[in-house]
Amino acid sequence: MAYPKRKQYTKSKEVFCAANNGSRTNTDMPTQKFKKNLIRVAGSLAAILLLTLITGFILLQMSALPDAINMGSDQSSMNMNGTEMAGMDKTAQPGGGTATSVTRLVEAPSQAPVKTFNLTAQEARLDLGEGKLVEAWTFNGTAPGPELRVQQGDLVVVHLKNNLPFSTTIHWHGVAVPNAEDGVAGVTQDAIKPGESYTYSFIAREAGTYWYHAHQQSFLQVSHGMYGTLVVEPKNSAAYDDRDYTLVLKEWADEASCFKDCSETLTINGQRQGLHLVAQPGEMVRLRLVNAGEDTHLPVVVGTAVEVVALDGHDLNAPTPLENTRFPIAPAQRYDLRFRMPASGTVTLLDANPGSLPANQHPAVIIGSTPSTAPSASVSQSYPDNAPQFDLTHYGSPQMPFSKESGASFDAQYNLVLGNHLGFYDRHITMLFTINDQVFPNIPMITVQPGQAVKLHITNPSDIPHAMHLHGHTFNVLSRNDKPLSGSPVRLDTLLVNPGESYEIVFVANNPGLWMLHCHMLRHAAQGMDMMVVYPNISTPFTVGDKSGNHPD
Ligand code: C2O
Ligand code: CU
């Protein structure tokens, strides 16, 4: 069967050769043709490769971020399309009329008691314990920096001196400060240059657990140590607990130069071997957990039942005691846990994040009646991966809706879909973290009208979790995966949206300004997941980009 085919082949070749070059013999024809074809194929491949390289190069160059971005005007030249539910006044649009500069959005003069703090941004070598030293950038030489403790209603005045060789700022995470005090480089101020000083002042209106951190190159600066806690104690001192401890979780890369997929050490209050805290049997203990790191952790308390009394600083209604429960705490989130010290005299807190560290390397916090002199509080206790996780959608008891925040009605709704894909960004090939398929600064801004209740429907169809944070406001969580919350109202400033989840949240537009909405896994923000929520007729004299040197992410 093969023979006639072959004959045919030879024949056609003869025709081909005769037509092209009669001087060649039939025997060297196949090699010649092969060579020609080879050259042709190689030529086309080279052309395709060249074209790809040129296209890639052009795309790479085109992905360069602009030199100067004004965050008060929409870079995408369009507003995010939402559903307007009521006939709000739309006449006041950004850019229309005379705008108020963010610099004028400060606290009004008041009689509030003044609490003054001095912070110095400086380099330091930190001892994380067990001989582990890291070069860090800090506030006042430690990470976490000093805890700022104030009373509700105080005017907090912070003088920041920058002794670092690069510029920086401070953002007051979770506090609804006036816009000018928000500390976002390129939006509310210019980054503070080396040797310069800057003063922040705002009234701490709500009690709770907050934190502060740099918001210039925040991924780099926060991961290097530029953070601390801010605790606002309630006006009513009867609400004070016998013991009130703040515990800051933070991973440190094992190699200073490593920022991705590196081996890490988890520290609590800057110590990798954990710590000892004192509490006597019968005393009421409050633990304020703050996640200043990049990973979600799963702390668990062993030895007693605990109540979750607040999330992101805001009290929950009718908390109930939970035993052996793991508390998912996403980057930037806070948990206030409360318990009465048992007669047994020992309570332990450890991180039960499966797959983070070998169980015997978990730093632990041991709470007992005497400060142990033992150098290490590490416990070899491993914690079962199947222990229940705290679920904020049905904890505590509902409260009657009493305000716009309850989400009973709202004025506008926007959909945010979180995603990621490989692409070009600022002249790099990298993973892009997207909102509605766009990256900063091309994600359309949301313009809110003062007084609106704004609903955000956030969906994460990707396989990477995100921790979405809105500046200047808190929001109420309404539902998860379309199922309304059945327990206590939950008010947060940072929402963990795990793969496959969707949430509805609502915030009331009650703090005019230009505010960021971004993922608090700060690498994600630096790679695109960052957008603006703005009020009409507010402008900023500052810009983001190389021209000003302001790089908020
Ligand atoms: Cu805690 Cu924009 O950040
Ligand atoms: Cu993220």
Short mmCIF file of N, CA and C and ligand atoms in Angstrom, two decimals, residues 171 173 211 213 215 469 471 518 520, ligand 1:
data_model
loop_
_atom_site.label_atom_id
_atom_site.label_comp_id
_atom_site.label_asym_id
_atom_site.label_seq_id
_atom_site.Cartn_x
_atom_site.Cartn_y
_atom_site.Cartn_z
N HIS A 171 -0.08 55.95 59.06
CA HIS A 171 -1.52 55.80 58.85
C HIS A 171 -2.12 55.21 60.13
N HIS A 173 -4.64 53.03 61.37
CA HIS A 173 -5.50 52.00 60.80
C HIS A 173 -6.75 51.75 61.65
N TRP A 211 -4.30 50.14 65.24
CA TRP A 211 -2.84 50.12 65.08
C TRP A 211 -2.41 51.18 64.09
N HIS A 213 0.72 52.32 61.16
CA HIS A 213 1.82 51.79 60.35
C HIS A 213 2.17 52.78 59.24
N HIS A 215 2.55 54.35 55.66
CA HIS A 215 1.77 54.21 54.42
C HIS A 215 2.50 54.86 53.25
N HIS A 469 -9.56 46.39 53.03
CA HIS A 469 -9.57 47.45 54.05
C HIS A 469 -10.02 48.77 53.44
N HIS A 471 -10.30 52.80 54.20
CA HIS A 471 -9.82 53.87 55.07
C HIS A 471 -10.97 54.78 55.51
N HIS A 518 -8.24 48.96 49.76
CA HIS A 518 -7.21 48.07 49.20
C HIS A 518 -7.08 46.79 49.98
N HIS A 520 -5.15 44.31 52.31
CA HIS A 520 -4.12 44.52 53.33
C HIS A 520 -3.09 43.41 53.36
CU1 C2O B 1 -3.63 49.56 57.29
CU2 C2O B 1 -4.16 51.49 53.73
O1 C2O B 1 -3.85 50.49 55.52
#
